[in-house]
Amino acid sequence: MSQELNSQISSLLLSVGSNHALNLESNLQELPMYTFEVEIGCIVQEFAKFLDQYPLLPGVILLEHGRYIGMISRRRLLEFLIRPYGQEIFFKESLRVIYSYARVEILLLPETTPILTAMQHSLQRSPELLAEPIVVQTADNTYKLLAIEALNFAAWQIQTIANQIRYESSQAKMIQNDKMANLGRLVDGVVHEILDPVSFIWGNLTYVTSYTQDLLKLINAYDQNLTHSSTEINTLKSEIEFDFLEQDLSSTLNSIRSGAERLKKLVTSLQNFCHIDEVHPKPVDLHACLDSTILLINTRIKGEIEIIKNYGNLPPVYCFMSQLNQVFINILSQTVNVLLNTSLSSNQYNSHSLNPQQKSRIEITTQVVSQPATNSHAPDSRWVSIRITDNGPGISPELQKRILESFSSEKMADKETSLGMSYRIITSKHGGKFHFRSQLNIGTDIEILLPLV
């Protein structure tokens, strides 16, 4: 038996290593572990000698005819040996005897378990088991022992890395937010410079139209009252094509009015989008926010996507307008990207499609909804619902899982997405709710709920 233990100790020494460079995705197989296995029939006295010789050994894997049956830790074994007459009673017995008395619940994990996940499992054990080592099962069905101190140290390292990443991410976001705020102020100033001359054009168009009509009336009065038409005047009318000019002038003025109106709306939408939020939320017309965002993305749509607006009667909602505009632009831009890519793919392979391609569509529905209160004595809560639905290809379950992970604060550092940022703006900044649903070949439905004060 002593010779067998010596061979086990040799394998033990070969299995102890040093920590690798850990990261957020590190798992148990990157940690130093012990592969010390003995048959359960081993005499306690012989085994105790090796515990004295190797004080870092956390325990032993027990085998019966070469098959794993359990583990007994150094701590459990010593608890029995230090009892009164413990050595006299158990020294000449086999490990089977002590294991029958010292058997406790064992935490068994595969080696691919992430370190942070293993730490969570370890902390969920009862207090008397927190110091027990963990049994790790490898891919080839061998078993190793992981000391809880090694797991704690590795988890501490990873938490330090995670905190550093979060700090750097927050610093980068602060710098980015500052840049965007400066850019917003710059754009706001440029918008004001554009809006002033546009307002001059828009305001004077009414007078220009009226003056033009008056001049045409005057020319017509001259034509009717002059008994003899001048040859010079007739020649000039022919050169300038007066008849066409008289008919086209009104249409030209209407075109200028339409262009000025469109430019004014576009500049106003850009001004609203670049609005810098104040410290406290202000009442906002959500329909105006949505219309401004739609107007900004219309240049990309070019008639390929139909936008249906089902607007209900909404009261002003207290919110941060620029942040809400960012949410709308994130969702609509991503939806437009998916629909345009789908439309392009369908046009390229339309000859191989059995069904005619349905026109891409985005439907925006707003309404006030009520939800029952959790307390039977409290009134029902009222929310403003903004639902954005498309008839695109939908999102695969794997991508949906990654998107939902980005909603978690633990994953925001390394898996930040536009939907994840939108989720945090709605839930953290506005106390709202963000519902996300998608089905393949049916479409995606995103609902935003904002509380009504």
Coordinates of C-alpha atoms in Angstrom, one line a residue:
M1 CA 0.0 0.0 0.0
S2 CA 2.9 2.4 0.8
Q3 CA 4.4 1.8 -2.7
E4 CA 1.0 2.6 -4.3
L5 CA 0.8 5.9 -2.3
N6 CA 4.3 6.8 -3.4
S7 CA 3.3 6.5 -7.0
Q8 CA 0.2 8.6 -6.3
I9 CA 2.4 11.3 -4.7
S10 CA 4.5 11.4 -7.9
S11 CA 1.5 12.1 -10.0
L12 CA 0.4 14.7 -7.4
L13 CA 3.6 16.6 -7.7
L14 CA 3.4 16.6 -11.5
S15 CA -0.2 18.0 -11.4
V16 CA 0.5 21.1 -9.3
G17 CA 1.1 24.1 -11.5
S18 CA 0.9 27.9 -11.5
N19 CA -1.9 30.2 -12.5
H20 CA -2.3 31.2 -16.1
A21 CA -3.1 34.8 -17.1
L22 CA -6.7 34.9 -16.1
N23 CA -9.5 36.7 -17.9
L24 CA -13.3 37.1 -17.6
E25 CA -13.9 33.9 -19.5
S26 CA -11.3 31.7 -17.6
N27 CA -12.5 28.3 -16.4
L28 CA -11.4 25.8 -13.8
Q29 CA -9.0 23.9 -16.0
E30 CA -6.7 27.0 -15.9
L31 CA -6.2 26.7 -12.1
P32 CA -3.7 24.5 -10.3
M33 CA -5.3 21.3 -9.1
Y34 CA -4.3 18.0 -7.4
T35 CA -4.8 14.6 -8.9
F36 CA -4.2 12.5 -5.8
E37 CA -6.4 9.4 -5.9
V38 CA -6.2 6.3 -3.5
E39 CA -8.3 3.2 -3.0
I40 CA -10.8 3.5 -0.2
G41 CA -9.2 0.5 1.5
C42 CA -6.0 2.4 2.2
I43 CA -5.0 2.4 5.9
V44 CA -5.5 5.8 7.6
Q45 CA -2.0 5.7 9.4
E46 CA -0.2 5.4 6.0
F47 CA -2.3 8.1 4.4
A48 CA -1.8 10.5 7.4
K49 CA 2.0 10.3 6.9
F50 CA 1.6 11.9 3.4
L51 CA -0.7 14.6 4.8
D52 CA 2.1 15.6 7.1
Q53 CA 4.6 15.5 4.3
Y54 CA 2.5 17.6 1.9
P55 CA 0.7 20.3 4.0
L56 CA -0.9 21.9 0.9
L57 CA -2.8 18.8 -0.1
P58 CA -6.5 19.7 0.5
G59 CA -7.7 16.1 0.5
V60 CA -7.9 12.9 -1.5
I61 CA -10.1 11.4 -4.3
L62 CA -11.4 8.1 -3.2
L63 CA -11.6 5.1 -5.6
E64 CA -13.1 1.7 -5.3
H65 CA -11.7 -0.8 -7.8
G66 CA -10.5 2.2 -9.9
R67 CA -13.9 4.0 -10.0
Y68 CA -14.6 7.3 -8.4
I69 CA -16.8 7.2 -5.3
G70 CA -16.1 10.4 -3.5
M71 CA -13.7 12.7 -1.7
I72 CA -12.5 13.2 1.9
S73 CA -10.8 16.5 2.8
R74 CA -7.8 17.0 5.1
R75 CA -10.0 19.0 7.4
R76 CA -12.6 16.2 7.8
L77 CA -9.9 13.6 8.4
L78 CA -8.2 15.7 11.0
E79 CA -11.5 16.4 12.8
F80 CA -11.7 12.6 13.5
L81 CA -8.1 12.1 14.4
I82 CA -7.9 15.0 17.0
R83 CA -10.8 13.6 18.9
P84 CA -10.2 11.9 22.2
Y85 CA -8.8 8.4 21.4
G86 CA -9.3 9.3 17.7
Q87 CA -5.9 8.0 16.7
E88 CA -6.2 4.8 18.7
I89 CA -9.6 4.1 17.1
F90 CA -9.0 5.1 13.4
F91 CA -5.3 4.8 12.7
K92 CA -5.4 1.1 11.9
E93 CA -8.7 1.3 10.1
S94 CA -9.2 1.9 6.4
L95 CA -10.3 5.2 4.8
R96 CA -13.7 3.5 4.2
V97 CA -14.5 3.7 7.9
I98 CA -13.7 7.4 8.3
Y99 CA -15.5 8.2 5.0
S100 CA -18.6 6.4 6.2
Y101 CA -18.6 8.8 9.2
A102 CA -17.2 12.0 7.5
R103 CA -19.3 11.8 4.3
V104 CA -20.7 15.2 3.4
E105 CA -22.2 16.8 0.3
I106 CA -19.5 17.2 -2.4
L107 CA -19.4 20.0 -4.9
L108 CA -18.6 18.4 -8.3
L109 CA -18.1 20.6 -11.3
P110 CA -16.8 20.0 -14.9
E111 CA -13.5 21.6 -15.7
T112 CA -15.1 23.9 -18.3
T113 CA -17.1 25.7 -15.6
P114 CA -16.2 29.5 -15.5
I115 CA -14.3 30.5 -12.4
L116 CA -16.9 33.1 -11.4
T117 CA -19.7 30.5 -11.8
A118 CA -17.8 28.0 -9.7
M119 CA -17.3 30.7 -7.0
Q120 CA -21.1 31.3 -7.0
H121 CA -21.7 27.6 -6.5
S122 CA -19.2 27.4 -3.8
L123 CA -20.7 30.3 -1.9
Q124 CA -24.2 28.7 -2.1
R125 CA -23.0 25.8 0.1
S126 CA -23.9 25.6 3.8
P127 CA -21.5 27.5 6.1
E128 CA -19.8 24.4 7.4
L129 CA -18.9 23.3 3.9
L130 CA -17.4 26.6 2.6
A131 CA -13.8 25.5 3.3
E132 CA -14.2 22.1 1.6
P133 CA -12.3 21.6 -1.6
I134 CA -14.1 21.2 -5.0
V135 CA -13.9 18.1 -7.1
V136 CA -13.3 18.9 -10.7
Q137 CA -14.2 16.4 -13.4
T138 CA -12.1 16.5 -16.6
A139 CA -13.0 15.6 -20.1
D140 CA -11.4 12.2 -19.9
N141 CA -13.5 11.4 -16.7
T142 CA -10.6 11.8 -14.3
Y143 CA -11.1 13.7 -11.0
K144 CA -9.0 16.5 -9.5
L145 CA -9.1 18.5 -6.3
L146 CA -9.3 22.3 -6.3
A147 CA -8.4 24.0 -3.1
I148 CA -10.9 26.6 -2.1
E149 CA -8.1 29.1 -1.5
A150 CA -7.0 28.8 -5.1
L151 CA -10.5 29.4 -6.3
N152 CA -11.0 32.5 -4.1
F153 CA -7.7 34.0 -5.2
A154 CA -8.5 33.4 -8.9
A155 CA -12.1 34.9 -8.4
W156 CA -10.5 37.9 -6.7
Q157 CA -8.2 38.4 -9.7
I158 CA -11.0 38.2 -12.2
Q159 CA -13.2 40.6 -10.2
T160 CA -10.3 43.0 -10.2
I161 CA -10.0 42.7 -14.0
A162 CA -13.7 43.1 -14.4
N163 CA -13.7 46.2 -12.2
Q164 CA -10.8 47.6 -14.2
I165 CA -12.6 47.0 -17.4
R166 CA -15.8 48.7 -16.0
Y167 CA -13.7 51.6 -14.9
E168 CA -12.0 52.0 -18.3
S169 CA -15.3 51.6 -20.0
S170 CA -16.9 54.2 -17.8
Q171 CA -14.0 56.6 -18.4
A172 CA -14.3 56.0 -22.2
K173 CA -18.0 56.6 -22.0
M174 CA -17.5 59.8 -20.1
I175 CA -15.1 61.0 -22.7
Q176 CA -17.4 59.9 -25.5
N177 CA -20.4 61.6 -23.8
D178 CA -18.3 64.8 -23.4
K179 CA -17.4 64.7 -27.1
M180 CA -21.0 64.1 -28.1
A181 CA -22.1 67.0 -25.8
N182 CA -19.6 69.3 -27.5
L183 CA -20.6 68.0 -30.9
G184 CA -24.2 68.6 -30.0
R185 CA -23.5 72.2 -29.0
L186 CA -21.6 72.7 -32.3
V187 CA -24.4 71.2 -34.3
D188 CA -26.9 73.2 -32.4
G189 CA -25.0 76.4 -33.2
V190 CA -24.8 75.4 -36.9
V191 CA -28.5 74.5 -37.0
H192 CA -29.3 78.0 -35.6
E193 CA -27.2 79.5 -38.4
I194 CA -29.1 77.5 -41.0
L195 CA -32.5 78.0 -39.4
D196 CA -32.2 81.8 -39.5
P197 CA -31.9 82.2 -43.3
V198 CA -34.4 79.4 -43.8
S199 CA -36.9 81.3 -41.6
F200 CA -36.2 84.4 -43.7
I201 CA -36.9 82.5 -46.9
W202 CA -40.0 80.9 -45.4
G203 CA -41.3 84.2 -44.0
N204 CA -40.8 86.2 -47.2
L205 CA -42.3 83.5 -49.5
T206 CA -45.8 84.6 -48.6
Y207 CA -45.0 88.2 -49.5
V208 CA -43.2 87.2 -52.8
T209 CA -46.2 85.1 -53.8
S210 CA -48.6 88.0 -53.1
Y211 CA -46.4 90.5 -54.9
T212 CA -46.1 88.2 -57.9
Q213 CA -49.8 87.8 -58.2
D214 CA -50.3 91.6 -57.9
L215 CA -47.7 92.2 -60.7
L216 CA -49.4 89.7 -63.0
K217 CA -52.8 91.4 -62.3
L218 CA -51.2 94.7 -63.2
I219 CA -49.7 93.4 -66.5
N220 CA -53.1 91.8 -67.4
A221 CA -54.8 95.2 -66.7
Y222 CA -52.3 97.0 -69.0
D223 CA -53.0 94.4 -71.8
Q224 CA -56.8 94.9 -71.5
N225 CA -56.7 98.7 -71.4
L226 CA -54.1 99.5 -74.1
T227 CA -55.9 99.9 -77.4
H228 CA -52.8 99.4 -79.5
S229 CA -50.2 96.8 -78.5
S230 CA -46.6 97.8 -78.8
T231 CA -44.4 95.8 -81.1
E232 CA -41.5 96.1 -78.7
I233 CA -43.6 94.7 -75.9
N234 CA -44.9 91.8 -78.0
T235 CA -41.3 91.0 -79.0
L236 CA -40.2 91.1 -75.4
K237 CA -43.1 88.8 -74.3
S238 CA -42.1 86.3 -77.0
E239 CA -38.4 86.4 -76.0
I240 CA -39.2 85.7 -72.3
E241 CA -42.0 83.3 -73.1
F242 CA -44.4 85.3 -71.0
D243 CA -47.3 82.8 -71.3
F244 CA -45.2 79.9 -70.0
L245 CA -43.7 82.2 -67.3
E246 CA -47.1 83.2 -66.1
Q247 CA -48.2 79.6 -65.8
D248 CA -45.0 78.2 -64.3
L249 CA -44.3 81.0 -61.8
S250 CA -47.0 79.8 -59.4
S251 CA -45.6 76.2 -59.6
T252 CA -42.1 77.5 -59.0
L253 CA -43.1 79.4 -55.9
N254 CA -44.9 76.3 -54.6
S255 CA -41.8 74.3 -55.1
I256 CA -39.7 76.8 -53.3
R257 CA -42.2 76.8 -50.4
S258 CA -42.2 73.0 -50.3
G259 CA -38.4 72.8 -50.3
A260 CA -38.1 75.5 -47.6
E261 CA -40.7 73.7 -45.5
R262 CA -38.9 70.4 -45.8
L263 CA -35.5 72.0 -45.0
K264 CA -37.1 73.7 -42.0
K265 CA -38.5 70.4 -40.7
L266 CA -35.2 68.7 -41.2
V267 CA -33.2 71.3 -39.4
T268 CA -35.7 71.4 -36.6
S269 CA -35.5 67.6 -36.3
L270 CA -31.7 67.8 -36.1
Q271 CA -32.0 70.5 -33.5
N272 CA -34.3 68.4 -31.4
F273 CA -32.1 65.4 -31.8
C274 CA -29.0 67.3 -30.6
H275 CA -30.9 68.8 -27.7
I276 CA -28.8 68.8 -24.5
D277 CA -30.7 67.5 -21.6
E278 CA -31.0 69.4 -18.4
V279 CA -30.5 68.0 -14.9
H280 CA -34.1 67.2 -14.4
P281 CA -36.6 65.6 -16.9
K282 CA -38.9 67.9 -18.8
P283 CA -42.4 67.2 -20.3
V284 CA -41.9 66.0 -23.9
D285 CA -44.1 65.3 -26.9
L286 CA -43.1 61.8 -27.8
H287 CA -44.8 62.0 -31.2
A288 CA -42.6 64.9 -32.1
C289 CA -39.5 62.9 -31.0
L290 CA -40.6 60.0 -33.1
D291 CA -41.4 62.2 -36.2
S292 CA -38.0 63.9 -35.9
T293 CA -36.2 60.6 -35.8
I294 CA -38.2 59.2 -38.8
L295 CA -37.4 62.3 -40.8
L296 CA -33.7 61.8 -40.1
I297 CA -33.7 58.2 -41.3
N298 CA -35.9 58.8 -44.3
T299 CA -32.9 59.6 -46.4
R300 CA -31.8 56.0 -46.1
I301 CA -35.2 54.4 -46.7
K302 CA -35.9 56.0 -50.1
G303 CA -39.3 54.4 -50.4
E304 CA -38.1 50.8 -49.9
I305 CA -39.5 50.6 -46.4
E306 CA -43.1 51.5 -45.5
I307 CA -43.5 53.3 -42.1
I308 CA -46.9 53.0 -40.5
K309 CA -47.7 55.4 -37.6
N310 CA -50.5 54.4 -35.3
Y311 CA -50.4 57.3 -32.9
G312 CA -52.7 57.4 -29.9
N313 CA -53.6 60.3 -27.7
L314 CA -50.6 60.7 -25.4
P315 CA -50.0 63.3 -22.7
P316 CA -46.6 65.0 -22.3
V317 CA -44.2 62.6 -20.7
Y318 CA -41.5 63.7 -18.3
C319 CA -38.2 62.4 -19.7
F320 CA -34.7 63.3 -21.0
M321 CA -35.4 64.2 -24.6
S322 CA -31.9 63.7 -26.1
Q323 CA -31.5 60.3 -24.4
L324 CA -35.0 59.2 -25.6
N325 CA -34.1 60.4 -29.1
Q326 CA -30.9 58.2 -28.9
V327 CA -33.1 55.2 -28.0
F328 CA -35.4 55.8 -31.0
I329 CA -32.5 56.3 -33.4
N330 CA -30.8 53.1 -32.1
I331 CA -33.9 51.0 -32.6
L332 CA -35.0 52.4 -35.9
S333 CA -31.5 52.5 -37.5
Q334 CA -30.9 48.9 -36.6
T335 CA -34.3 47.9 -37.9
V336 CA -33.7 49.8 -41.1
N337 CA -30.3 48.1 -41.5
V338 CA -31.9 44.6 -41.2
L339 CA -34.8 45.4 -43.6
L340 CA -32.5 46.9 -46.2
N341 CA -30.1 44.0 -46.1
T342 CA -33.0 41.6 -46.3
S343 CA -34.5 43.4 -49.3
L344 CA -31.2 43.5 -51.1
S345 CA -30.7 39.7 -50.5
S346 CA -34.2 39.0 -51.7
N347 CA -33.7 41.1 -54.9
Q348 CA -30.5 39.2 -55.7
Y349 CA -32.0 35.8 -55.2
N350 CA -35.6 36.5 -56.2
S351 CA -35.6 34.0 -59.0
H352 CA -35.0 31.2 -56.5
S353 CA -37.8 32.4 -54.1
L354 CA -41.1 30.5 -54.1
N355 CA -43.1 33.3 -52.5
P356 CA -43.2 36.9 -53.7
Q357 CA -41.2 39.3 -51.5
Q358 CA -43.4 41.2 -49.0
K359 CA -42.7 44.9 -48.8
S360 CA -40.6 45.8 -45.8
R361 CA -42.6 47.5 -43.1
I362 CA -42.1 49.3 -39.8
E363 CA -45.1 49.9 -37.6
I364 CA -45.0 52.3 -34.7
T365 CA -47.9 52.2 -32.3
T366 CA -48.3 54.5 -29.3
Q367 CA -51.0 54.3 -26.6
V368 CA -51.6 54.7 -22.9
V369 CA -51.9 51.4 -21.1
S370 CA -52.8 50.4 -17.5
Q371 CA -51.2 47.6 -15.5
P372 CA -52.6 46.2 -12.3
A373 CA -50.8 47.2 -9.1
T374 CA -49.0 44.6 -7.0
N375 CA -50.9 45.9 -3.9
S376 CA -54.6 45.4 -4.1
H377 CA -55.2 48.7 -2.3
A378 CA -53.1 50.7 -4.7
P379 CA -54.5 52.1 -8.0
D380 CA -53.4 50.6 -11.3
S381 CA -50.3 52.1 -12.8
R382 CA -50.5 54.0 -16.1
W383 CA -47.8 53.8 -18.7
V384 CA -47.1 55.2 -22.2
S385 CA -46.4 52.3 -24.6
I386 CA -44.2 52.9 -27.7
R387 CA -44.2 49.7 -29.8
I388 CA -41.9 49.3 -32.8
T389 CA -42.6 46.3 -34.9
D390 CA -41.1 45.1 -38.2
N391 CA -41.8 42.2 -40.6
G392 CA -38.1 41.4 -41.1
P393 CA -36.4 38.0 -40.9
G394 CA -36.4 38.0 -37.1
I395 CA -33.4 37.2 -34.8
S396 CA -31.9 33.8 -34.1
P397 CA -32.2 32.4 -30.6
E398 CA -28.4 32.6 -30.2
L399 CA -28.3 36.3 -31.1
Q400 CA -31.3 36.9 -28.9
K401 CA -29.4 35.4 -26.0
R402 CA -26.4 37.7 -26.6
I403 CA -28.7 40.7 -26.7
L404 CA -30.4 39.7 -23.5
E405 CA -27.0 39.2 -21.9
S406 CA -26.1 42.8 -22.9
F407 CA -29.0 43.9 -20.7
S408 CA -27.2 42.6 -17.7
S409 CA -24.9 44.9 -15.8
E410 CA -22.4 42.1 -15.5
K411 CA -22.1 41.8 -19.3
M412 CA -22.2 45.5 -20.2
A413 CA -18.5 45.9 -20.1
D414 CA -17.6 43.5 -22.8
K415 CA -20.9 42.9 -24.7
E416 CA -22.3 46.4 -25.0
T417 CA -24.9 46.7 -27.8
S418 CA -27.1 49.5 -29.0
L419 CA -30.1 47.7 -27.6
G420 CA -28.3 47.2 -24.4
M421 CA -27.6 50.9 -24.1
S422 CA -31.3 51.6 -25.0
Y423 CA -32.4 49.2 -22.3
R424 CA -30.3 51.0 -19.6
I425 CA -31.6 54.4 -20.7
I426 CA -35.2 53.3 -20.4
T427 CA -34.9 51.3 -17.2
S428 CA -32.2 53.2 -15.3
K429 CA -32.7 56.7 -16.4
H430 CA -36.5 56.8 -16.9
G431 CA -37.8 54.0 -14.6
G432 CA -39.4 52.3 -17.6
K433 CA -39.6 48.8 -19.0
F434 CA -38.0 47.4 -22.2
H435 CA -39.6 44.3 -23.8
F436 CA -37.9 42.6 -26.6
R437 CA -39.4 39.7 -28.7
S438 CA -38.5 38.2 -32.0
Q439 CA -39.4 35.2 -34.1
L440 CA -37.6 33.9 -37.2
N441 CA -39.4 34.6 -40.5
I442 CA -42.0 36.7 -38.6
G443 CA -40.3 39.8 -37.3
T444 CA -39.2 41.7 -34.2
D445 CA -41.3 43.5 -31.7
I446 CA -39.8 46.1 -29.3
E447 CA -42.0 47.7 -26.7
I448 CA -41.0 50.7 -24.5
L449 CA -43.0 51.5 -21.4
L450 CA -42.6 54.9 -19.7
P451 CA -44.4 55.7 -16.5
L452 CA -46.9 58.4 -16.3
V453 CA -46.5 60.6 -13.3

